[in-house]
Coordinates of C-alpha atoms in Angstrom, one line a residue:
Chain U
M1 CA 0.3 0.2 0.2
N2 CA 2.2 2.4 -1.1
E3 CA -0.3 5.2 -1.2
L4 CA -1.3 4.9 2.4
K5 CA 2.7 4.7 3.5
L6 CA 2.9 8.4 1.2
V7 CA -0.3 9.8 2.9
G8 CA 0.7 9.2 6.4
C9 CA 4.5 9.3 6.0
C10 CA 6.9 12.7 6.1
R11 CA 8.5 14.1 9.0
P12 CA 9.8 17.2 8.2
L13 CA 13.3 17.1 7.0
G14 CA 14.8 19.1 9.8
S15 CA 13.4 16.6 12.3
A16 CA 16.4 14.9 14.4
A17 CA 16.7 11.5 12.8
L18 CA 15.0 10.7 10.1
S19 CA 14.5 7.1 9.5
E20 CA 15.6 5.0 6.3
D21 CA 11.8 4.5 5.4
E22 CA 10.5 8.2 6.7
A23 CA 13.9 9.5 4.4
E24 CA 12.6 7.0 1.4
A25 CA 8.2 8.3 2.1
T26 CA 9.9 12.0 1.9
A27 CA 11.4 11.3 -1.1
A28 CA 8.9 9.6 -3.0
L29 CA 7.1 12.7 -2.2
F30 CA 9.5 15.1 -3.9
R31 CA 9.5 12.7 -6.7
V32 CA 5.8 13.0 -7.1
L33 CA 6.8 16.9 -7.5
S34 CA 9.4 16.2 -9.8
A35 CA 8.3 16.4 -13.1
P36 CA 7.3 19.7 -14.5
A37 CA 3.6 18.8 -15.6
R38 CA 2.9 17.7 -12.6
V39 CA 4.1 21.0 -10.4
K40 CA 2.0 22.8 -13.5
I41 CA -1.2 20.6 -12.0
V42 CA -0.9 21.7 -8.4
N43 CA -0.3 25.4 -9.8
L44 CA -3.7 24.9 -11.8
L45 CA -5.4 23.3 -9.0
S46 CA -3.8 25.5 -6.0
T47 CA -6.4 28.6 -8.3
R48 CA -8.9 26.7 -8.3
D49 CA -11.6 26.6 -5.6
Q50 CA -14.4 24.0 -7.4
P51 CA -12.6 20.7 -9.0
V52 CA -11.4 20.8 -12.0
C53 CA -12.2 18.7 -15.5
A54 CA -9.5 16.4 -16.6
C55 CA -10.3 16.8 -19.9
E56 CA -9.0 21.0 -19.1
F57 CA -5.8 19.9 -18.3
E58 CA -5.2 18.3 -21.8
P59 CA -5.0 21.7 -24.0
T60 CA -3.5 23.6 -21.1
L61 CA -0.7 21.9 -20.2
E62 CA -0.3 20.7 -24.3
L63 CA -0.4 16.6 -22.8
S64 CA -1.9 13.8 -24.9
Q65 CA -4.2 12.8 -23.0
P66 CA -2.8 9.1 -21.5
T67 CA -0.2 11.3 -20.6
V68 CA -2.0 13.8 -18.4
S69 CA -4.0 10.9 -17.2
H70 CA -1.0 9.0 -15.8
H71 CA 0.5 12.6 -14.3
L72 CA -2.9 12.8 -12.2
K73 CA -3.0 9.8 -10.9
K74 CA 0.5 9.7 -9.5
L75 CA -0.6 13.0 -7.7
T76 CA -3.7 11.2 -6.9
D77 CA -1.8 8.1 -5.7
A78 CA 0.1 10.4 -3.8
G79 CA -2.6 11.7 -1.5
L80 CA -2.3 15.1 -3.1
L81 CA -5.3 15.1 -5.4
E82 CA -8.7 14.0 -5.0
R83 CA -10.8 12.3 -7.7
E84 CA -14.5 12.7 -8.3
Q85 CA -16.2 10.6 -11.1
R86 CA -18.9 12.6 -12.3
G87 CA -20.4 10.9 -15.4
R88 CA -17.9 10.1 -17.7
W89 CA -14.7 12.8 -16.4
A90 CA -13.5 12.6 -13.6
F91 CA -12.8 15.8 -11.5
F92 CA -9.6 17.1 -9.4
A93 CA -9.1 18.7 -6.8
L94 CA -6.0 19.5 -4.2
A95 CA -6.3 17.1 -0.8
P96 CA -7.4 19.3 2.1
S97 CA -4.3 18.4 3.7
A98 CA -1.9 18.7 0.8
A99 CA -0.7 22.6 1.2
E100 CA 0.2 21.6 4.8
R101 CA 1.9 18.6 4.5
L102 CA 3.9 19.6 1.7
R103 CA 4.8 22.8 4.2
S104 CA 5.5 20.7 7.3
L105 CA 7.7 18.5 4.8
V106 CA 10.4 21.2 4.3
E107 CA 10.2 22.6 7.8
M108 CA 13.3 23.3 9.5
Q109 CA 12.7 24.3 12.4
E110 CA 16.0 24.8 13.8
L111 CA 17.1 26.9 11.1
V112 CA 13.9 28.9 11.5
A113 CA 14.9 30.1 15.4
Chain X
M1 CA 24.3 27.8 -15.7
N2 CA 21.9 25.0 -14.1
E3 CA 22.9 26.3 -10.9
L4 CA 22.0 29.8 -11.1
K5 CA 19.4 28.9 -12.3
L6 CA 18.0 26.9 -9.6
V7 CA 19.0 29.4 -6.9
G8 CA 17.6 32.2 -8.8
C9 CA 14.5 29.9 -9.4
C10 CA 10.8 28.8 -8.1
R11 CA 7.9 30.7 -7.6
P12 CA 5.6 28.9 -5.0
L13 CA 3.2 25.9 -6.7
G14 CA 0.6 28.4 -5.8
S15 CA 1.6 31.5 -7.8
A16 CA -0.8 32.2 -11.0
A17 CA 0.6 31.5 -14.2
L18 CA 3.5 29.1 -14.0
S19 CA 5.7 29.7 -17.1
E20 CA 7.4 26.6 -18.7
D21 CA 10.6 27.4 -17.3
E22 CA 9.6 27.8 -14.2
A23 CA 7.7 24.7 -13.5
E24 CA 10.9 23.3 -14.8
A25 CA 13.5 24.9 -12.5
T26 CA 10.9 23.8 -9.3
A27 CA 10.8 20.4 -11.0
A28 CA 14.4 20.5 -10.9
L29 CA 14.7 21.6 -7.1
F30 CA 12.0 19.1 -5.8
R31 CA 14.0 16.2 -7.7
V32 CA 17.2 17.1 -6.1
L33 CA 15.5 16.1 -3.1
S34 CA 13.8 12.9 -4.8
A35 CA 16.9 10.7 -3.2
P36 CA 16.4 9.0 0.2
A37 CA 20.3 10.0 0.7
R38 CA 19.7 13.8 -0.4
V39 CA 16.9 13.9 2.2
K40 CA 19.0 12.6 5.0
I41 CA 22.0 14.9 4.3
V42 CA 19.3 17.6 4.5
N43 CA 18.0 16.2 7.6
L44 CA 21.4 16.1 9.3
L45 CA 22.6 19.3 8.1
S46 CA 19.6 21.1 9.6
T47 CA 20.3 19.6 12.8
R48 CA 24.0 21.1 12.9
D49 CA 25.1 24.7 13.3
Q50 CA 28.1 24.2 12.5
P51 CA 29.5 22.9 8.9
V52 CA 30.1 19.3 8.8
C53 CA 32.7 17.4 7.3
A54 CA 32.4 15.3 4.2
C55 CA 33.7 12.3 6.0
E56 CA 31.2 12.4 8.6
F57 CA 28.2 11.6 6.5
E58 CA 30.2 8.6 5.1
P59 CA 29.5 6.4 8.0
T60 CA 26.3 7.9 8.9
L61 CA 24.7 7.4 5.3
E62 CA 26.2 4.0 5.2
L63 CA 27.3 4.7 1.6
S64 CA 30.6 4.6 -0.4
Q65 CA 32.3 7.9 -0.7
P66 CA 31.9 8.4 -4.5
T67 CA 28.1 8.2 -4.1
V68 CA 28.2 10.3 -0.9
S69 CA 30.4 13.1 -3.0
H70 CA 27.4 12.7 -5.9
H71 CA 24.8 13.6 -3.7
L72 CA 26.6 16.5 -2.0
K73 CA 27.9 18.1 -5.5
K74 CA 24.1 17.9 -6.3
L75 CA 22.9 19.7 -3.5
T76 CA 25.4 22.0 -3.9
D77 CA 24.8 22.5 -7.2
A78 CA 21.3 23.2 -6.8
G79 CA 21.8 25.8 -4.0
L80 CA 21.2 24.2 -1.3
L81 CA 24.2 23.6 0.1
E82 CA 27.3 25.6 0.8
R83 CA 31.0 23.7 0.6
E84 CA 33.9 25.5 2.1
Q85 CA 37.1 23.5 1.5
R86 CA 39.3 22.9 4.7
G87 CA 42.4 21.0 3.8
R88 CA 41.8 17.5 2.5
W89 CA 38.0 17.5 3.4
A90 CA 35.0 19.2 2.2
F91 CA 32.6 20.9 5.0
F92 CA 29.6 21.9 4.1
A93 CA 26.4 23.1 5.5
L94 CA 22.3 24.2 4.4
A95 CA 22.5 27.8 2.0
P96 CA 21.2 30.3 4.7
S97 CA 18.7 30.9 2.2
A98 CA 17.6 26.8 1.7
A99 CA 15.0 26.6 4.1
E100 CA 13.4 29.9 3.3
R101 CA 13.1 28.7 -0.3
L102 CA 11.5 25.5 0.2
R103 CA 9.0 26.7 2.1
S104 CA 8.0 29.6 -0.6
L105 CA 8.0 26.9 -2.7
V106 CA 5.4 24.3 -1.5
E107 CA 3.5 27.7 -0.2
M108 CA -0.1 27.5 -1.4
Q109 CA -1.0 30.8 -0.3
E110 CA -4.9 30.2 -2.6
L111 CA -5.5 27.3 0.2
V112 CA -4.1 28.6 3.8
A113 CA -6.9 31.6 3.5

């Protein structure tokens, strides 16, 4: 259950002693965001307060439908997006916890003091 | 000058309209942190207030010296670490801007409101 692991994971980078599993889970979340198309999807969704139809991403990102679906699935599996089926189309929104999770991930308390 | 591009880059994920170059620069920074060893290096350095000798990472991470050097170089090239030569050893510290840069990267203002 890679998905659950990612959702439940991720102590901040600045935590005292990151275990092997925690470092892997944190790296995996960064890996999900290491593709420009996925950054753009998160970027687009962060400016919308309503779920966005999968059909909107294809023209916006100038990518084929299978490629867009692949990126949306990666982001959803990582728990960053929520997916809702409406008739023939899936709609996507940022998961409510996404912003907070990403923020806490890069929090380095020792540095902020 | 990939290094400078990364250092100067990176509008927050929630910025209204991320250009192709900005999305690529943001993804590149996430990519640098998508390896568990690099997460661990950042984690270790974030708990230290003095530069750390490269020789310390090898036993801590249980990786060979060339592998450690590779990861340290990736992080340094991305502007996340600062490198200082002291005799035969290089010492590394988190760049002063690293925490703030990572934080601003994942800031999604629309979501926080």
